[in-house]
Short mmCIF file of C-alpha atoms and ligand atoms in Angstrom, two decimals:
data_model
loop_
_atom_site.label_atom_id
_atom_site.label_comp_id
_atom_site.label_asym_id
_atom_site.label_seq_id
_atom_site.Cartn_x
_atom_site.Cartn_y
_atom_site.Cartn_z
CA MET O 289 -8.22 -36.55 -25.63
CA PRO O 290 -8.18 -34.31 -22.52
CA THR O 291 -5.44 -31.73 -22.67
CA GLU O 292 -2.97 -31.85 -19.77
CA ILE O 293 -3.22 -28.81 -17.47
CA ALA O 294 0.21 -27.31 -17.00
CA PRO O 295 0.84 -26.56 -13.31
CA LEU O 296 0.40 -22.88 -12.54
CA ALA O 297 3.99 -21.78 -12.17
CA GLN O 298 3.62 -18.70 -10.09
CA THR O 299 1.18 -16.53 -8.18
CA VAL O 300 1.57 -13.07 -6.66
CA GLY O 301 -0.53 -11.59 -3.83
CA LEU O 302 -0.56 -7.83 -3.28
CA ASP O 303 -2.18 -6.38 -0.15
CA ILE O 304 -2.38 -2.59 -0.43
CA GLY O 305 -3.12 -1.76 3.21
CA THR O 306 -3.55 1.57 4.95
CA THR O 307 -0.39 1.04 7.00
CA THR O 308 1.69 -1.40 4.96
CA VAL O 309 1.79 -2.65 1.36
CA ARG O 310 2.78 -6.32 1.24
CA ALA O 311 3.68 -8.49 -1.74
CA VAL O 312 4.15 -12.25 -1.79
CA ILE O 313 5.49 -14.24 -4.76
CA ALA O 314 5.00 -18.00 -4.63
CA ASP O 315 5.51 -21.06 -6.77
CA VAL O 316 2.55 -23.43 -6.80
CA ILE O 317 3.67 -27.00 -6.25
CA ASP O 318 1.11 -29.78 -5.71
CA GLU O 319 -1.54 -27.17 -4.87
CA GLN O 320 0.71 -25.78 -2.10
CA LEU O 321 2.44 -22.43 -2.07
CA GLU O 322 6.18 -22.27 -1.87
CA ILE O 323 6.98 -18.67 -0.99
CA ILE O 324 9.96 -17.39 -2.96
CA GLY O 325 9.64 -13.63 -2.50
CA VAL O 326 8.27 -11.37 0.23
CA GLY O 327 8.37 -7.58 0.21
CA GLU O 328 6.78 -4.77 2.13
CA ALA O 329 6.75 -0.99 2.10
CA GLU O 330 5.24 1.68 4.29
CA ALA O 331 1.86 2.53 2.76
CA ARG O 332 1.47 6.11 1.68
CA GLY O 333 -1.51 7.78 0.04
CA MET O 334 -4.06 5.44 1.68
CA ARG O 335 -7.09 6.23 3.84
CA LYS O 336 -9.35 3.67 5.49
CA GLY O 337 -8.35 0.91 3.11
CA VAL O 338 -8.71 2.89 -0.13
CA ILE O 339 -6.21 4.78 -2.27
CA SER O 340 -6.58 8.51 -1.65
CA LYS O 341 -3.36 9.80 -3.23
CA PRO O 342 -2.49 7.67 -6.27
CA ASP O 343 0.99 9.18 -6.83
CA LEU O 344 2.11 8.13 -3.36
CA ALA O 345 0.36 4.74 -3.50
CA VAL O 346 2.10 3.89 -6.81
CA GLU O 347 5.49 4.35 -5.14
CA SER O 348 4.57 2.13 -2.18
CA ILE O 349 3.24 -0.60 -4.50
CA LYS O 350 6.42 -0.44 -6.58
CA ARG O 351 8.67 -0.67 -3.54
CA ALA O 352 6.80 -3.64 -2.04
CA ILE O 353 6.69 -5.72 -5.25
CA GLU O 354 10.25 -4.86 -6.23
CA ALA O 355 11.49 -5.97 -2.80
CA ALA O 356 9.67 -9.30 -3.30
CA GLU O 357 11.14 -9.58 -6.80
CA ARG O 358 14.66 -9.04 -5.48
CA MET O 359 14.18 -11.82 -2.94
CA ALA O 360 12.69 -14.15 -5.56
CA GLY O 361 15.41 -13.23 -8.08
CA GLN O 362 12.81 -12.81 -10.84
CA GLU O 363 10.35 -10.30 -12.22
CA VAL O 364 6.58 -10.61 -12.08
CA ARG O 365 3.71 -9.05 -13.99
CA ASP O 366 0.26 -10.33 -12.94
CA VAL O 367 -0.79 -9.73 -9.34
CA PHE O 368 -3.89 -10.65 -7.33
CA VAL O 369 -4.89 -7.59 -5.33
CA GLY O 370 -6.96 -7.13 -2.17
CA LEU O 371 -10.13 -5.04 -2.21
CA SER O 372 -10.85 -3.17 1.01
CA GLY O 373 -12.55 -0.11 2.44
CA ALA O 374 -15.64 0.80 4.42
CA HIS O 375 -17.67 1.45 1.25
CA ILE O 376 -17.64 -2.22 0.30
CA LYS O 377 -20.92 -3.95 1.03
CA GLY O 378 -21.96 -7.59 1.07
CA GLU O 379 -25.51 -8.88 0.69
CA ASN O 380 -27.23 -12.20 0.09
CA SER O 381 -29.54 -12.84 -2.85
CA ASN O 382 -31.48 -15.68 -4.51
CA GLY O 383 -32.41 -16.65 -8.03
CA MET O 384 -34.51 -19.40 -9.64
CA ILE O 385 -34.75 -20.83 -13.15
CA ALA O 386 -36.77 -23.59 -14.82
CA ILE O 387 -34.91 -26.58 -16.24
CA THR O 388 -36.79 -27.22 -19.47
CA GLY O 389 -36.83 -30.54 -21.32
CA ARG O 390 -37.85 -33.92 -19.87
CA ASN O 391 -35.28 -35.78 -17.77
CA ARG O 392 -32.62 -33.27 -18.56
CA GLU O 393 -29.51 -33.12 -16.41
CA ILE O 394 -28.44 -29.78 -14.95
CA THR O 395 -25.51 -28.38 -16.95
CA PRO O 396 -22.82 -25.76 -16.22
CA GLU O 397 -24.80 -23.39 -18.47
CA ASP O 398 -27.83 -23.77 -16.14
CA ILE O 399 -25.58 -22.90 -13.20
CA GLN O 400 -24.37 -19.76 -14.96
CA ARG O 401 -27.98 -18.84 -15.81
CA VAL O 402 -29.24 -19.27 -12.23
CA LEU O 403 -26.26 -17.32 -10.84
CA ASP O 404 -26.94 -14.50 -13.31
CA THR O 405 -30.57 -14.46 -12.13
CA ALA O 406 -29.47 -14.37 -8.47
CA CYS O 407 -27.18 -11.42 -9.27
CA ALA O 408 -29.91 -9.36 -10.89
CA ILE O 409 -30.17 -6.95 -7.96
CA SER O 410 -30.54 -3.21 -8.24
CA ILE O 411 -27.24 -1.49 -7.67
CA PRO O 412 -27.05 2.27 -7.05
CA SER O 413 -25.27 4.16 -9.82
CA GLY O 414 -21.55 4.50 -9.25
CA ARG O 415 -21.37 1.03 -7.70
CA GLU O 416 -20.61 -2.33 -9.28
CA VAL O 417 -20.63 -6.03 -8.43
CA ALA O 418 -17.08 -6.77 -7.30
CA ASP O 419 -17.51 -10.46 -6.55
CA VAL O 420 -20.19 -13.17 -6.50
CA LEU O 421 -19.77 -16.06 -4.06
CA PRO O 422 -22.17 -18.97 -4.69
CA GLN O 423 -23.53 -20.42 -1.44
CA GLU O 424 -25.96 -23.28 -2.01
CA TYR O 425 -28.35 -24.63 -4.64
CA THR O 426 -31.84 -26.10 -4.40
CA VAL O 427 -33.08 -28.62 -6.99
CA ASP O 428 -36.89 -28.80 -6.81
CA ASP O 429 -37.37 -29.18 -3.03
CA GLN O 430 -33.96 -30.57 -2.15
CA ASP O 431 -31.86 -27.81 -0.62
CA GLY O 432 -28.29 -27.44 0.64
CA ILE O 433 -26.70 -28.78 -2.55
CA ASN O 434 -23.13 -27.74 -3.33
CA ASP O 435 -22.80 -29.00 -6.88
CA PRO O 436 -26.03 -29.78 -8.75
CA ILE O 437 -24.39 -30.48 -12.15
CA GLY O 438 -25.70 -33.80 -13.49
CA MET O 439 -28.78 -33.83 -11.21
CA LEU O 440 -32.31 -34.11 -12.63
CA GLY O 441 -34.94 -31.53 -11.78
CA ALA O 442 -37.47 -29.03 -13.03
CA ARG O 443 -36.45 -26.03 -10.90
CA LEU O 444 -33.02 -24.84 -9.90
CA SER O 445 -32.43 -22.05 -7.41
CA ALA O 446 -29.20 -20.59 -6.09
CA SER O 447 -28.28 -18.41 -3.14
CA VAL O 448 -25.25 -16.14 -3.45
CA HIS O 449 -23.29 -13.57 -1.47
CA ILE O 450 -22.77 -10.48 -3.63
CA ILE O 451 -20.04 -7.96 -2.90
CA THR O 452 -20.50 -4.48 -4.33
CA SER O 453 -18.07 -1.60 -4.28
CA PRO O 454 -17.80 1.92 -5.69
CA VAL O 455 -16.68 1.65 -9.34
CA ALA O 456 -13.77 3.99 -8.58
CA THR O 457 -12.24 1.61 -5.99
CA LYS O 458 -11.25 -1.11 -8.47
CA GLN O 459 -10.41 1.39 -11.21
CA THR O 460 -8.01 3.29 -8.96
CA ILE O 461 -6.33 0.04 -7.88
CA GLN O 462 -5.93 -0.98 -11.52
CA ASN O 463 -4.52 2.41 -12.53
CA CYS O 464 -2.04 2.51 -9.65
CA VAL O 465 -0.85 -1.07 -10.15
CA ASN O 466 -0.44 -0.37 -13.90
CA ARG O 467 1.50 2.81 -13.22
CA ALA O 468 3.76 0.84 -10.87
CA GLY O 469 4.53 -1.44 -13.84
CA PHE O 470 2.32 -4.46 -13.04
CA HIS O 471 -1.05 -5.86 -14.05
CA VAL O 472 -4.07 -6.73 -11.90
CA ALA O 473 -5.05 -10.34 -12.64
CA ASP O 474 -8.07 -10.07 -10.33
CA THR O 475 -9.22 -8.59 -7.02
CA HIS O 476 -10.62 -10.28 -3.92
CA LEU O 477 -12.04 -8.89 -0.68
CA THR O 478 -9.17 -8.69 1.84
CA GLN O 479 -10.80 -10.52 4.76
CA LEU O 480 -11.85 -13.36 2.43
CA ALA O 481 -8.25 -13.59 1.23
CA ALA O 482 -7.09 -13.71 4.86
CA GLY O 483 -9.64 -16.51 5.40
CA GLU O 484 -8.05 -18.49 2.56
CA SER O 485 -4.68 -18.53 4.28
CA VAL O 486 -5.59 -19.18 7.92
CA LEU O 487 -8.89 -21.08 8.03
CA THR O 488 -9.17 -24.83 7.68
CA ASP O 489 -11.94 -26.56 5.72
CA ASN O 490 -13.38 -27.65 9.08
CA ASP O 491 -13.45 -24.05 10.36
CA LYS O 492 -15.45 -23.02 7.29
CA GLU O 493 -17.69 -26.09 7.52
CA TYR O 494 -18.63 -25.88 11.21
CA GLY O 495 -18.90 -22.10 11.30
CA CYS O 496 -16.38 -19.41 12.11
CA ALA O 497 -15.75 -15.71 11.70
CA ILE O 498 -12.57 -14.09 10.52
CA VAL O 499 -11.82 -10.66 11.92
CA ASN O 500 -8.98 -8.94 10.04
CA ILE O 501 -7.79 -5.95 12.11
CA GLY O 502 -5.78 -3.59 9.90
CA GLY O 503 -4.55 -0.05 10.41
CA GLU O 504 -7.79 1.86 9.84
CA THR O 505 -10.32 -0.87 9.03
CA THR O 506 -11.50 -4.19 10.43
CA GLY O 507 -12.92 -6.70 7.97
CA LEU O 508 -15.38 -9.41 9.02
CA ALA O 509 -16.42 -12.55 7.15
CA ILE O 510 -18.68 -15.36 8.41
CA TYR O 511 -18.33 -18.90 7.05
CA MET O 512 -20.70 -21.80 7.55
CA ARG O 513 -21.16 -25.10 5.65
CA GLY O 514 -18.02 -24.25 3.70
CA VAL O 515 -19.23 -20.95 2.22
CA VAL O 516 -19.47 -17.22 3.01
CA TRP O 517 -22.73 -15.90 4.50
CA HIS O 518 -21.84 -12.43 5.65
CA THR O 519 -19.15 -9.79 5.12
CA ALA O 520 -18.70 -6.32 6.60
CA VAL O 521 -16.04 -3.66 7.02
CA ILE O 522 -15.82 -1.53 10.17
CA PRO O 523 -13.84 1.71 9.89
CA VAL O 524 -11.78 1.10 13.04
CA GLY O 525 -8.31 -0.47 13.24
CA GLY O 526 -4.96 -0.49 15.01
CA ALA O 527 -4.35 3.22 14.32
CA HIS O 528 -7.28 4.07 16.62
CA PHE O 529 -5.50 2.34 19.52
CA THR O 530 -2.35 4.34 18.71
CA ASN O 531 -4.28 7.61 18.52
CA ASP O 532 -5.93 6.88 21.88
CA ILE O 533 -2.46 6.47 23.42
CA ALA O 534 -1.19 9.65 21.75
CA PHE O 535 -4.19 11.59 23.03
CA GLY O 536 -4.40 9.96 26.46
CA LEU O 537 -0.69 10.20 27.27
CA ARG O 538 -0.13 13.45 25.33
CA THR O 539 2.70 11.98 23.31
CA PRO O 540 3.50 12.20 19.56
CA VAL O 541 1.89 9.51 17.35
CA PRO O 542 5.19 7.74 16.43
CA ALA O 543 6.03 7.45 20.16
CA ALA O 544 2.51 6.18 20.87
CA GLU O 545 2.91 3.54 18.13
CA HIS O 546 6.22 2.41 19.63
CA ILE O 547 4.76 2.25 23.15
CA LYS O 548 1.76 0.24 21.90
CA ARG O 549 3.90 -2.36 20.17
CA GLU O 550 6.54 -2.66 22.91
CA HIS O 551 4.50 -2.37 26.09
CA GLY O 552 0.81 -2.35 25.13
CA CYS O 553 -1.60 -4.89 26.59
CA ALA O 554 -5.34 -4.66 25.93
CA SER O 555 -6.38 -6.88 28.85
CA ARG O 556 -6.17 -6.04 32.55
CA MET O 557 -6.53 -9.75 33.30
CA VAL O 558 -3.52 -10.66 31.14
CA LEU O 559 -1.48 -7.79 32.53
CA ASP O 560 -2.14 -9.00 36.06
CA GLN O 561 -0.67 -12.38 35.17
CA THR O 562 2.76 -10.84 35.64
CA GLU O 563 4.66 -13.91 34.53
CA ARG O 564 3.77 -13.04 30.94
CA GLY O 565 5.84 -9.84 31.34
CA PHE O 566 5.51 -6.68 29.30
CA GLY O 567 8.84 -5.01 29.97
CA PRO O 568 9.31 -2.53 32.82
CA GLU O 569 6.43 -1.64 35.14
CA MET O 570 6.91 2.05 34.35
CA ILE O 571 7.19 3.30 30.76
CA GLU O 572 9.10 6.36 29.67
CA VAL O 573 6.69 8.53 27.63
CA PRO O 574 8.08 11.39 25.48
CA SER O 575 6.09 14.62 25.72
CA VAL O 576 4.96 16.82 22.88
CA GLY O 577 7.20 19.82 22.22
CA GLU O 578 10.06 20.75 24.51
CA ARG O 579 8.63 19.35 27.74
CA ALA O 580 10.44 16.64 29.67
CA SER O 581 9.35 13.03 29.27
CA ARG O 582 7.25 11.36 31.95
CA SER O 583 6.86 7.93 33.49
CA VAL O 584 3.55 6.14 33.08
CA SER O 585 2.55 2.75 34.48
CA ARG O 586 1.69 -0.17 32.18
CA GLY O 587 -1.63 -0.38 34.00
CA MET O 588 -2.50 3.10 32.82
CA LEU O 589 -1.68 2.11 29.23
CA THR O 590 -4.07 -0.85 29.54
CA GLU O 591 -6.76 1.50 30.87
CA ILE O 592 -6.52 3.32 27.54
CA LEU O 593 -6.34 0.20 25.31
CA GLU O 594 -8.95 -2.07 26.95
CA PRO O 595 -12.04 0.10 26.35
CA ARG O 596 -11.04 0.58 22.68
CA ALA O 597 -10.63 -3.19 22.23
CA GLU O 598 -13.99 -3.83 23.92
CA GLU O 599 -15.65 -1.22 21.73
CA LEU O 600 -14.20 -2.68 18.51
CA PHE O 601 -15.21 -6.26 19.38
CA THR O 602 -18.68 -5.18 20.58
CA HIS O 603 -19.16 -3.57 17.18
CA VAL O 604 -18.05 -6.80 15.45
CA TYR O 605 -20.24 -8.92 17.74
CA GLU O 606 -23.30 -6.76 16.97
CA GLU O 607 -22.62 -7.25 13.26
CA ILE O 608 -22.46 -11.05 13.76
CA LYS O 609 -25.68 -10.93 15.81
CA ARG O 610 -27.47 -8.82 13.20
CA ALA O 611 -26.50 -11.40 10.59
CA GLY O 612 -27.97 -14.09 12.89
CA TYR O 613 -24.78 -16.10 13.45
CA ASP O 614 -24.06 -15.52 17.14
CA ARG O 615 -24.15 -18.86 19.03
CA GLN O 616 -23.56 -20.68 15.75
CA LEU O 617 -19.84 -20.28 15.18
CA SER O 618 -18.61 -23.56 16.67
CA SER O 619 -15.10 -23.10 15.29
CA GLY O 620 -14.92 -19.70 16.96
CA ILE O 621 -13.35 -16.46 15.84
CA VAL O 622 -9.97 -16.04 14.15
CA LEU O 623 -8.12 -12.72 14.41
CA THR O 624 -5.70 -11.67 11.65
CA GLY O 625 -4.11 -8.42 10.44
CA GLY O 626 -1.29 -6.45 12.05
CA GLY O 627 -3.72 -4.95 14.58
CA ALA O 628 -4.35 -8.43 16.00
CA MET O 629 -0.74 -8.48 17.29
CA LEU O 630 -1.62 -6.32 20.29
CA ALA O 631 -1.07 -8.38 23.44
CA GLY O 632 -4.22 -9.32 25.35
CA LEU O 633 -6.50 -8.76 22.37
CA THR O 634 -7.60 -12.39 21.98
CA GLU O 635 -8.54 -12.50 25.68
CA VAL O 636 -10.70 -9.35 25.36
CA ALA O 637 -12.30 -10.84 22.23
CA GLU O 638 -13.09 -14.12 24.06
CA ALA O 639 -14.85 -12.19 26.81
CA VAL O 640 -16.93 -10.12 24.37
CA PHE O 641 -17.82 -12.99 21.96
CA ASP O 642 -18.10 -15.63 24.69
CA ALA O 643 -16.53 -18.01 22.14
CA PRO O 644 -13.09 -19.44 21.44
CA VAL O 645 -10.78 -16.91 19.76
CA ARG O 646 -7.39 -17.57 18.20
CA LEU O 647 -4.75 -15.64 16.33
CA GLY O 648 -4.36 -16.70 12.68
CA GLN O 649 -1.16 -16.47 10.70
CA PRO O 650 0.09 -18.13 7.52
CA ASN O 651 2.40 -21.09 8.02
CA GLU O 652 3.93 -21.29 4.52
CA SER O 653 7.28 -19.83 5.56
CA GLU O 654 9.05 -17.98 8.35
CA GLU O 655 8.90 -14.66 6.50
CA VAL O 656 5.10 -14.70 6.40
CA ALA O 657 4.43 -16.24 9.83
CA HIS O 658 2.73 -13.05 11.03
CA PRO O 659 -1.01 -12.17 11.23
CA GLY O 660 -0.28 -9.13 9.02
CA TYR O 661 0.65 -11.43 6.12
CA ALA O 662 -2.62 -13.41 6.17
CA THR O 663 -4.14 -11.25 3.40
CA ALA O 664 -1.13 -11.16 1.03
CA VAL O 665 -0.56 -14.93 1.31
CA GLY O 666 -4.31 -15.56 0.99
CA LEU O 667 -4.45 -13.48 -2.20
CA ALA O 668 -1.62 -15.53 -3.72
CA LEU O 669 -3.41 -18.74 -2.70
CA TRP O 670 -6.80 -17.59 -3.94
CA GLY O 671 -5.20 -16.41 -7.19
CA ALA O 672 -3.62 -19.82 -7.72
CA ASN O 673 -6.95 -21.59 -7.08
CA ALA O 674 -8.97 -19.15 -9.20
CA THR O 675 -6.57 -19.51 -12.11
CA GLN O 676 -6.61 -23.26 -11.79
CA GLY O 677 -10.43 -23.13 -11.73
CA VAL O 678 -10.54 -21.01 -14.89
CA ARG O 679 -8.11 -23.39 -16.62
CA LEU O 680 -10.25 -26.38 -15.65
CA GLN O 681 -13.37 -24.66 -16.91
CA ARG O 682 -11.64 -23.81 -20.22
CA GLN O 683 -10.47 -27.38 -20.54
CA GLN O 684 -14.00 -28.73 -19.89
CA GLU O 685 -15.45 -26.28 -22.43
CA GLN O 686 -12.87 -27.37 -24.99
CA GLU O 687 -13.66 -31.04 -24.37
CA ARG O 688 -17.39 -30.35 -24.72
CA GLU O 689 -16.78 -28.54 -28.01
CA GLU O 690 -14.63 -31.41 -29.26
CA ARG O 691 -17.38 -33.90 -28.30
CA ALA O 692 -20.01 -31.77 -30.06
CA VAL O 693 -17.90 -31.60 -33.22
CA SER O 694 -17.29 -35.36 -33.21
CA THR O 695 -21.02 -36.04 -32.66
CA LYS O 696 -21.81 -33.74 -35.58
CA LEU O 697 -19.26 -35.52 -37.75
CA LYS O 698 -20.67 -38.94 -36.79
CA GLU O 699 -24.20 -37.72 -37.60
CA TRP O 700 -23.03 -36.35 -40.89
CA PHE O 701 -21.20 -39.54 -41.87
CA GLY O 702 -24.17 -41.63 -40.71
CA LEU O 703 -26.42 -39.48 -42.86
CA LYS O 704 -24.07 -39.84 -45.84
CA LYS O 705 -24.06 -43.64 -45.52
CA ARG O 706 -27.83 -43.84 -45.32
CA THR O 707 -28.35 -41.55 -48.30
CA ALA O 708 -25.64 -43.33 -50.28
N1 LIG V 965 3.37 -5.85 17.46
C1 LIG V 965 2.27 -5.14 17.32
N2 LIG V 965 1.50 -4.85 18.39
C2 LIG V 965 0.39 -4.11 18.26
N3 LIG V 965 -0.06 -3.63 17.08
C3 LIG V 965 0.67 -3.87 15.99
C4 LIG V 965 1.86 -4.66 16.03
N4 LIG V 965 2.35 -4.74 14.78
C5 LIG V 965 1.50 -4.06 13.98
N5 LIG V 965 0.50 -3.53 14.69
C6 LIG V 965 -0.60 -2.68 14.20
O1 LIG V 965 -1.17 -3.26 13.05
C7 LIG V 965 -1.81 -2.24 12.28
C8 LIG V 965 -1.54 -2.48 10.83
O2 LIG V 965 -2.03 -3.74 10.46
P1 LIG V 965 -2.01 -4.19 8.93
O3 LIG V 965 -0.65 -4.08 8.42
O4 LIG V 965 -2.73 -5.48 8.85
O5 LIG V 965 -2.90 -3.02 8.32
P2 LIG V 965 -3.14 -2.58 6.82
O6 LIG V 965 -3.49 -3.78 6.03
O7 LIG V 965 -2.01 -1.77 6.36
O8 LIG V 965 -4.41 -1.64 7.00
P3 LIG V 965 -5.95 -1.81 6.51
O9 LIG V 965 -6.23 -3.28 6.49
O10 LIG V 965 -6.77 -1.07 7.50
O11 LIG V 965 -6.00 -1.19 5.18
C9 LIG V 965 -1.23 -0.92 12.76
O12 LIG V 965 -2.23 -0.16 13.41
C10 LIG V 965 -0.13 -1.32 13.75
O13 LIG V 965 -0.04 -0.45 14.83
MG1 LIG V 966 -5.23 -4.88 5.69
#
């Protein structure tokens, strides 16, 4: 008799970003997330998406999860954590196996075998496979198959997207999360997690790119026919816009950050549509040191921000073109991450990509309705699905074992009767 799968009670997403650490605790009800705890802390000890000073990172992780725990009114242990950083690489690979035996159906074991073959790539020492995302299968000459289990064939091939990362990246995450008092259930690439929370099945089916603009990195993932075909990380994020302001207007970085958020607009075209309003025409800019503050026009601020936005999106567009997916993304481009909050950014992106661009944010609750929460919510969601998947697989394996045992018993009894 099939064993009932108990609903997964809870899932926790932890996004250790360069600017902010965010934690989301959610109950899983009817495959939907019900957010019960949200916490964030200023990220310290991080550089370009990776932990550079573990002692400081541990404190930030602790503060973010504990804040979420206080809101949820309960303690957690297992967390699904985002993997990020410019050293993470994605590549596609293929593998093929023979299905031996006449008229034999393809089994889950064959799938595992063909995936293992597809993953047999040479990896430089010091790196490891962080994730394997199956794309499509081919049975004999029939390609584009999502689930070949039960099909008949002599040859089975699989294409996969393999994500590799320096061994130290995951290890450091695990150590820091442990030291903070929690346990890493699994890791997932941050932009793919963001994709989980803001993309629809149709987006992934018809082709779209997610561009997650963080503090010091921008993650890209391309989806088509429901699966991932390309991933990349560009070491540029919102902090570069802030630094440009600090340098261009000769103002301290915290003042530049404030000016960017309050008055910044990356698009001259949007700025000229005055009805959208960006506060006063002239902005008070504090000077460095003892000097008096100055007044700067909003137009001048846009002159600093627009070229940086164009440069970032040109970089992303070239990556999409190199992968061969320009002109193919019919569902357009979705921007997430705190950096995507800059006014006028979607308009600059539309001009560079010549495709529809929208801002993506989770819609599970008010607390997470912000592009910066796409990753943390996506990790919780992905964790819930992955765990459910593992449970299903375990259940199927158990049922298969039970069937095998009962067949053996029947054979044995049959044998006994005949020999009796
Ligand atoms: N309202 C806003 N307007 C403009 N930029 C904003 C706004 N809010 C946040 N940002 C920018 O978002 C960036 C941080 O985004 P996010 O929190 O997604 O990054 P992170 O995940 O910490 O970093 P990374 O992904 O690079 O590791 C900062 O550069 C910040 O200036
Ligand atoms: Mg991030």
